[in-house]
PDB file of C-alpha atoms in Angstrom:
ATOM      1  CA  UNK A   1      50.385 262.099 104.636  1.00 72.00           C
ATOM      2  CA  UNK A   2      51.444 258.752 104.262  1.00 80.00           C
ATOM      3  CA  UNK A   3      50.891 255.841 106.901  1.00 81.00           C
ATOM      4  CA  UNK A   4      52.314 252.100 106.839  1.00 81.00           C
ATOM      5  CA  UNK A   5      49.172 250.052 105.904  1.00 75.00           C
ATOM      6  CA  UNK A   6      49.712 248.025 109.291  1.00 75.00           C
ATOM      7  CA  UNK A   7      49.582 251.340 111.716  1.00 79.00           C
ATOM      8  CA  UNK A   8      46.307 252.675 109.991  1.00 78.00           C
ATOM      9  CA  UNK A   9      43.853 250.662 112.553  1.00 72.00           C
ATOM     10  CA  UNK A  10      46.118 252.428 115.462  1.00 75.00           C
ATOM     11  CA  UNK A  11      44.568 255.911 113.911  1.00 78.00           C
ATOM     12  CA  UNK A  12      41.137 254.777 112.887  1.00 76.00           C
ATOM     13  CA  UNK A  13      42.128 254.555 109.305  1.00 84.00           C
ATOM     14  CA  UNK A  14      40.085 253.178 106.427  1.00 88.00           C
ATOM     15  CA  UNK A  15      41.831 250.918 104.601  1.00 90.00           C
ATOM     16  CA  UNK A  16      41.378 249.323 101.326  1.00 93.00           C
ATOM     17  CA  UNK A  17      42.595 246.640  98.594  1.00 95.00           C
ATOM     18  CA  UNK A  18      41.373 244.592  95.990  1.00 98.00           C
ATOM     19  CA  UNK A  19      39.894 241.307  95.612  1.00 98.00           C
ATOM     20  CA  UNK A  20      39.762 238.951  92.613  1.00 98.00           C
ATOM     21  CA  UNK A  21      37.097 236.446  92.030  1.00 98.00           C
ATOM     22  CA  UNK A  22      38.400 233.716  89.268  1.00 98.00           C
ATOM     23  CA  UNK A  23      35.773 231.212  88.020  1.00 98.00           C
ATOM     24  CA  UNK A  24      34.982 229.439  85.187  1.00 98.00           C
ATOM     25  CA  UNK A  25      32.640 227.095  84.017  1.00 97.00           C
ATOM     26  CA  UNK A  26      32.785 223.379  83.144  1.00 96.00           C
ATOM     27  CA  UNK A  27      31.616 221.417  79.982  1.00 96.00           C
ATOM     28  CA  UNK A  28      28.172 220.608  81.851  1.00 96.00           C
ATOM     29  CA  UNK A  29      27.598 224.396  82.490  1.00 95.00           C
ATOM     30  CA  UNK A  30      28.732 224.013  86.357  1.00 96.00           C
ATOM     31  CA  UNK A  31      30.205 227.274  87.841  1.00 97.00           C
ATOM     32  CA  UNK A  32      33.461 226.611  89.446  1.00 98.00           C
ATOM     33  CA  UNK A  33      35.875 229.083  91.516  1.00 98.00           C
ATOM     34  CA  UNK A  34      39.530 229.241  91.685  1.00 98.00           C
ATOM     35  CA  UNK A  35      40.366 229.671  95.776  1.00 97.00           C
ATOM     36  CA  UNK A  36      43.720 230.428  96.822  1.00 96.00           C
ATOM     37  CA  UNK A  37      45.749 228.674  99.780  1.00 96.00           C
ATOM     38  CA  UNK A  38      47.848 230.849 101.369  1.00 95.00           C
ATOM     39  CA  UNK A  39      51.189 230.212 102.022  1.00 94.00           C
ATOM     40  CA  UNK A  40      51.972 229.190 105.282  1.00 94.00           C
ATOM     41  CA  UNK A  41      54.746 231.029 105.886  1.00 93.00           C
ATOM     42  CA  UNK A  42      52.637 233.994 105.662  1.00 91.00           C
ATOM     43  CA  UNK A  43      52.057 236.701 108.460  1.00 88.00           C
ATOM     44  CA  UNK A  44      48.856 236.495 108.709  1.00 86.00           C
ATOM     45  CA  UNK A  45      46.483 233.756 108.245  1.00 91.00           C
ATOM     46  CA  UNK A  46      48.984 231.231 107.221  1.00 95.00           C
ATOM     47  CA  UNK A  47      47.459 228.182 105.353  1.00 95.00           C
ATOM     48  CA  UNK A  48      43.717 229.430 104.859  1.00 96.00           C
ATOM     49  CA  UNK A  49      41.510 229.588 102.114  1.00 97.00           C
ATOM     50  CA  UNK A  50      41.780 233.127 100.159  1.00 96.00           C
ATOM     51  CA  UNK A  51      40.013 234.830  97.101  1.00 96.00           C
ATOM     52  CA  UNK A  52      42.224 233.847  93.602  1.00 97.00           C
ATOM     53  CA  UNK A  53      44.094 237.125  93.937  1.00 96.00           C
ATOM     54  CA  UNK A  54      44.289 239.881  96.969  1.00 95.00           C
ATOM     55  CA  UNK A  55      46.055 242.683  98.121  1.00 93.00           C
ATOM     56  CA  UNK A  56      45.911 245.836  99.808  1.00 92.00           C
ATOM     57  CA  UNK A  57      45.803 248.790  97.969  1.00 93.00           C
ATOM     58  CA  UNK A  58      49.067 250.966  98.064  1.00 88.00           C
ATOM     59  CA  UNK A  59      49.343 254.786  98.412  1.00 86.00           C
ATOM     60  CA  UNK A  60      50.857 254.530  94.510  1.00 88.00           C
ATOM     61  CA  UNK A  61      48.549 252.667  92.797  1.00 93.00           C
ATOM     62  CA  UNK A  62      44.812 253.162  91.383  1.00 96.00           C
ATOM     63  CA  UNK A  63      42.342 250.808  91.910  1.00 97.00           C
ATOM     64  CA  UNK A  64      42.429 248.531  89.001  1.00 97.00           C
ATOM     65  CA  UNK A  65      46.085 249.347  88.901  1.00 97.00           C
ATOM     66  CA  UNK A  66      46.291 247.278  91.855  1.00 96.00           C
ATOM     67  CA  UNK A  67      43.889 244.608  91.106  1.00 98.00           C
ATOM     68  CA  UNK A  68      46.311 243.976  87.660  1.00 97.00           C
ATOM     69  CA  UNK A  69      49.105 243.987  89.529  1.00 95.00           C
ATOM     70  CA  UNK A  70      48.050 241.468  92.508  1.00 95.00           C
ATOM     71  CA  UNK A  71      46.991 238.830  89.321  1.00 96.00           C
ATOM     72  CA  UNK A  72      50.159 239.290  87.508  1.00 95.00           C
ATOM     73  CA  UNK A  73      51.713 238.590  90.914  1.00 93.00           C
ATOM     74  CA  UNK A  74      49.969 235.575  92.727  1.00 93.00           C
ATOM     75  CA  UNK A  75      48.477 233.812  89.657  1.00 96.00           C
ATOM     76  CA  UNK A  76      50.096 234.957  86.637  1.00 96.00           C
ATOM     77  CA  UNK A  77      47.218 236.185  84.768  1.00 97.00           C
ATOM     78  CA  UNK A  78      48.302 237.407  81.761  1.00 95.00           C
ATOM     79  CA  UNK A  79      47.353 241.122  80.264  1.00 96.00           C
ATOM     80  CA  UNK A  80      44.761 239.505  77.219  1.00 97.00           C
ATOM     81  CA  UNK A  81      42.875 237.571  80.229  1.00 97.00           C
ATOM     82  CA  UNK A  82      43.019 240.880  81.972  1.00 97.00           C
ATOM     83  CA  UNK A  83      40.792 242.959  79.782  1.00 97.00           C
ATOM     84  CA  UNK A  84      37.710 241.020  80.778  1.00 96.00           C
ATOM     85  CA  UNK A  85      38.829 241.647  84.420  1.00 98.00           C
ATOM     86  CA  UNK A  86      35.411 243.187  86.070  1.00 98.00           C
ATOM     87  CA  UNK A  87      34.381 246.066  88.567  1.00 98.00           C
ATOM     88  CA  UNK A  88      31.584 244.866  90.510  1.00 98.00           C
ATOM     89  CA  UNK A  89      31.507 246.356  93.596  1.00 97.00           C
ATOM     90  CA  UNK A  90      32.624 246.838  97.149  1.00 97.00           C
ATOM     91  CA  UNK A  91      32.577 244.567 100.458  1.00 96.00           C
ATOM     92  CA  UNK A  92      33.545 246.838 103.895  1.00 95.00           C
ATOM     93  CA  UNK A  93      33.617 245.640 107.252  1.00 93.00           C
ATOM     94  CA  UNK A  94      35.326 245.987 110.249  1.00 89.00           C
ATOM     95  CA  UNK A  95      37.714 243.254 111.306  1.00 84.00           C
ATOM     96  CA  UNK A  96      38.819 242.737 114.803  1.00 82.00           C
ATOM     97  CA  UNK A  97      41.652 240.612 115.601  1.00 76.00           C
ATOM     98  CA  UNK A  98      44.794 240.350 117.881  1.00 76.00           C
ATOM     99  CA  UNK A  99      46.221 244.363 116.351  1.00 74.00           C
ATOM    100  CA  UNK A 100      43.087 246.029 116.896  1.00 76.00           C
ATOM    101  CA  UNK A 101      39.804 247.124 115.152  1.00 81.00           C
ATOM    102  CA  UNK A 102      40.526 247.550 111.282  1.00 84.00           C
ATOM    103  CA  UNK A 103      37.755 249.353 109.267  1.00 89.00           C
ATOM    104  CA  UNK A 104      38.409 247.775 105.744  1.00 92.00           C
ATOM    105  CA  UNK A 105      36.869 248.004 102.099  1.00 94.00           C
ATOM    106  CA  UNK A 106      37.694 245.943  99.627  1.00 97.00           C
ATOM    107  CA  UNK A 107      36.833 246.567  95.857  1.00 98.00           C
ATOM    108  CA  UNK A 108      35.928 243.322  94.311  1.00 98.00           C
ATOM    109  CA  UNK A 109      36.313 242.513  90.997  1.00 98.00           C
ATOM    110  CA  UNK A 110      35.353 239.411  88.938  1.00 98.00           C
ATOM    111  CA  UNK A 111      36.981 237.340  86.358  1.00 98.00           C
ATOM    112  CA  UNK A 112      35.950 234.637  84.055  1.00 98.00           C
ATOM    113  CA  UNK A 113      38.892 232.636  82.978  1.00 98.00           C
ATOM    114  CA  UNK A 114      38.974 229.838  80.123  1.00 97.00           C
ATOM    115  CA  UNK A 115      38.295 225.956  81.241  1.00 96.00           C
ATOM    116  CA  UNK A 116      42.261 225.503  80.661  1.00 96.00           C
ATOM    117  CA  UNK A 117      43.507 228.203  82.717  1.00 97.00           C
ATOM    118  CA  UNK A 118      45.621 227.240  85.902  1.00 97.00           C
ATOM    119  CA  UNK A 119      46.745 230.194  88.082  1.00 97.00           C
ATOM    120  CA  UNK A 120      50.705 229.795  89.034  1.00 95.00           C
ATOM    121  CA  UNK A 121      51.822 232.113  92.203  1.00 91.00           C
ATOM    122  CA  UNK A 122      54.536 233.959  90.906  1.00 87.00           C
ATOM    123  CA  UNK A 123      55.565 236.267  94.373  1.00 85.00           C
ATOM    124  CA  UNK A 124      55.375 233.547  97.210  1.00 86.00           C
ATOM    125  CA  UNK A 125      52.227 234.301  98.726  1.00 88.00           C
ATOM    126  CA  UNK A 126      50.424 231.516  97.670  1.00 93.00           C
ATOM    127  CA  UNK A 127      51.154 228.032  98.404  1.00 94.00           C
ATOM    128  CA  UNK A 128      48.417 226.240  95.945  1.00 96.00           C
ATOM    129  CA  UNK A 129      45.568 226.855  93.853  1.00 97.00           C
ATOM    130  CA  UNK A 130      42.041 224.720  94.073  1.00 97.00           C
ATOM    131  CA  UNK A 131      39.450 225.050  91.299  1.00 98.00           C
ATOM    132  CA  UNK A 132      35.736 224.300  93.330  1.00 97.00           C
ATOM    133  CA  UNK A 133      32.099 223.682  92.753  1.00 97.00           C
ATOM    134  CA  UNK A 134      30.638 226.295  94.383  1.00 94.00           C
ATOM    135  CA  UNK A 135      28.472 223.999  96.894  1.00 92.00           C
ATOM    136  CA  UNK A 136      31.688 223.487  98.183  1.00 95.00           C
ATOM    137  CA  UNK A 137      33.033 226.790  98.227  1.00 95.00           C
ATOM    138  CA  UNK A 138      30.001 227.854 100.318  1.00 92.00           C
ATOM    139  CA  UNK A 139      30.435 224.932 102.597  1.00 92.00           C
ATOM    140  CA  UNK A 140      34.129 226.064 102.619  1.00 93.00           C
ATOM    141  CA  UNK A 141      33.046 229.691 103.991  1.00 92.00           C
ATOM    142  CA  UNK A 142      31.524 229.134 107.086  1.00 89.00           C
ATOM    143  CA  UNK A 143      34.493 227.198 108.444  1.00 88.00           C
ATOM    144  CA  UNK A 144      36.899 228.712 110.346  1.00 86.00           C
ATOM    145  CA  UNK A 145      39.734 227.540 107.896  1.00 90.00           C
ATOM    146  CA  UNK A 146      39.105 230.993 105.445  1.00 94.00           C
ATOM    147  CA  UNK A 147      40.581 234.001 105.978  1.00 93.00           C
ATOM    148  CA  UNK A 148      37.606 236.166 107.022  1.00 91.00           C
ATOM    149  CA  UNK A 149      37.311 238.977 105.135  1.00 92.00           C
ATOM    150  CA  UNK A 150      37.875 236.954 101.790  1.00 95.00           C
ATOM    151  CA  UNK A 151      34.847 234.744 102.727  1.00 95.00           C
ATOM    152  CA  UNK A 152      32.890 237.830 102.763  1.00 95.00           C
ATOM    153  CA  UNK A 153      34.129 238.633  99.332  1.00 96.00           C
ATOM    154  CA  UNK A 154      32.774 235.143  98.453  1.00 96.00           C
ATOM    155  CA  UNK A 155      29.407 235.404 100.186  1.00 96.00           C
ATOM    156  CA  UNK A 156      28.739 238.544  97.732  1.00 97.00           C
ATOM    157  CA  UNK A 157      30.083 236.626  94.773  1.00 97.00           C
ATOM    158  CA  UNK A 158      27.404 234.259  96.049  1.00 96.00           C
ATOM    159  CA  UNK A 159      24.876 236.586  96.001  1.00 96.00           C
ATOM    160  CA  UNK A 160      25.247 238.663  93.430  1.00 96.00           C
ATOM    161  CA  UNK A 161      25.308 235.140  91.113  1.00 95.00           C
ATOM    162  CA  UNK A 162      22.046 233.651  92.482  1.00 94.00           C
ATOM    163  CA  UNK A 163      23.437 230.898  94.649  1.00 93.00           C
ATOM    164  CA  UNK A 164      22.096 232.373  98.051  1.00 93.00           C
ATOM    165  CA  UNK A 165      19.040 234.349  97.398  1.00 95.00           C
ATOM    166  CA  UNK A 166      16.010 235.845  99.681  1.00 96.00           C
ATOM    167  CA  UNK A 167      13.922 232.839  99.017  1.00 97.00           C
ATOM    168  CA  UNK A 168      17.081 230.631  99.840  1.00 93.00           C
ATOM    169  CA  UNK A 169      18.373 231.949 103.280  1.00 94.00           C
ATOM    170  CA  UNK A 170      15.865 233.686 105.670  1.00 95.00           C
ATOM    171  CA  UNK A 171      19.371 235.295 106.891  1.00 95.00           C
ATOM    172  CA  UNK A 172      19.756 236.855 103.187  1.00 95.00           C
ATOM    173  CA  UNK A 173      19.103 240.776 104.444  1.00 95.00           C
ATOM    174  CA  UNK A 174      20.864 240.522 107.040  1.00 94.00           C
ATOM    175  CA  UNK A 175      23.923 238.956 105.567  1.00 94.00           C
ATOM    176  CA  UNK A 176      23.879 241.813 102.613  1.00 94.00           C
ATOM    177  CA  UNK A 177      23.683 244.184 105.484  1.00 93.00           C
ATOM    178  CA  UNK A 178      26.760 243.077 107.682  1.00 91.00           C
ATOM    179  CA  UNK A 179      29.175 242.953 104.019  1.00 93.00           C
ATOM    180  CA  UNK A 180      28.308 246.597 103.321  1.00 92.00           C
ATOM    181  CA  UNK A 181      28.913 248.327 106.874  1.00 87.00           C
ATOM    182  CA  UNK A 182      29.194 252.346 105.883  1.00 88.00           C
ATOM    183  CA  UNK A 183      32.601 252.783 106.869  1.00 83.00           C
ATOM    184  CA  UNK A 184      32.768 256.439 105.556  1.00 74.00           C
ATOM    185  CA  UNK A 185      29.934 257.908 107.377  1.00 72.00           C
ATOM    186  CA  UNK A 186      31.359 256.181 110.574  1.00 71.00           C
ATOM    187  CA  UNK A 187      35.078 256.994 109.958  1.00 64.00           C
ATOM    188  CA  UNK A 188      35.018 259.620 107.721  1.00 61.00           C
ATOM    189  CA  UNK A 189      34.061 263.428 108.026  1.00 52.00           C
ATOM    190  CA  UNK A 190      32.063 264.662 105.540  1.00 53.00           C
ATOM    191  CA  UNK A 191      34.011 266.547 102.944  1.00 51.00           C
ATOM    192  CA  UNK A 192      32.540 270.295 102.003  1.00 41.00           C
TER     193      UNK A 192
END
């Protein structure tokens, strides 16, 4: 069976997609990340901060399939760049907005791109490209001017890198806890 990604939270669905985290580093050694603004002619969260690349994962398409496909798209990332393109992991939550509860998880994949690299938005969905230290990015996430679920994809990028650790945040348990809800034992029957 086949459902239109925007009716799945009507049934309960899961649904998934992929998100790209671009970074590089500078000449001093600094680690920098490439954040997408949306465009603000978008649907949904028009004008906020998002991951380098995004999308949610079609009924067609495998994984890293998609994840190709969404950097080709909204930053032109070209094939050779590609094939250092990493699996690292997944983020799932459950999002509640203005259409309902939407159980989500998103596989997140990293991506170190050369110090000349500049992403261009080839599909329309993004309106500009920012390349950040990531002091500010993690000032950036708490705001309310990111699109939610993509600051949760940077909060693990965060932590998996060593910026926000257990001796750093007295919250640090409890934030790893709330980006890894277990969707499929709460949505999901268990398969025999």
């Amino acid at each position: 069976m086949l459902v239109e990604r925007a009716a799945a939270p009507l049934f309960g669905i899961v649904t998934y997609g992929t998100h790209i985290n671009g970074y590089t580093y500078n000449d001093s050694g600094e680690l920098l990340m490439w954040i997408a603004v949306r465009e603000k002619t978008k649907a949904t969260y028009p004008g906020m901060y998002d991951n380098l690349c995004a999308g949610g994962l079609a009924a067609e398409l495998e994984v890293l399939e998609c994840a190709w496909k969404e950097c080709q798209e909204e930053a032109s990332i070209d094939d050779e760049l590609l094939e250092d393109l990493k699996s690292v992991g997944t983020v799932s939550y459950c999002l509640e907005d203005e259409r309902g509860v939407m159980p989500e998880c998103e596989f997140i994949f990293d991506l170190e791109l050369p110090q000349d690299f500049k992403p261009v938005c080839s599909d329309g969905e993004v309106d500009s490209f920012q390349l950040l230290p990531l002091s500010k990015v993690k000032e950036l996430i708490i705001q309310d001017n990111f699109k939610p679920n993509c600051a949760l994809i940077v909060l693990d990028f965060l932590i998996r890198h060593g910026f926000i650790t257990a001796d750093s945040d007295p919250e640090y348990c409890f934030m790893v806890e709330q980006i890894h809800t277990p969707l499929h034992s709460l949505f999901s029957s268990p398969t025999s």
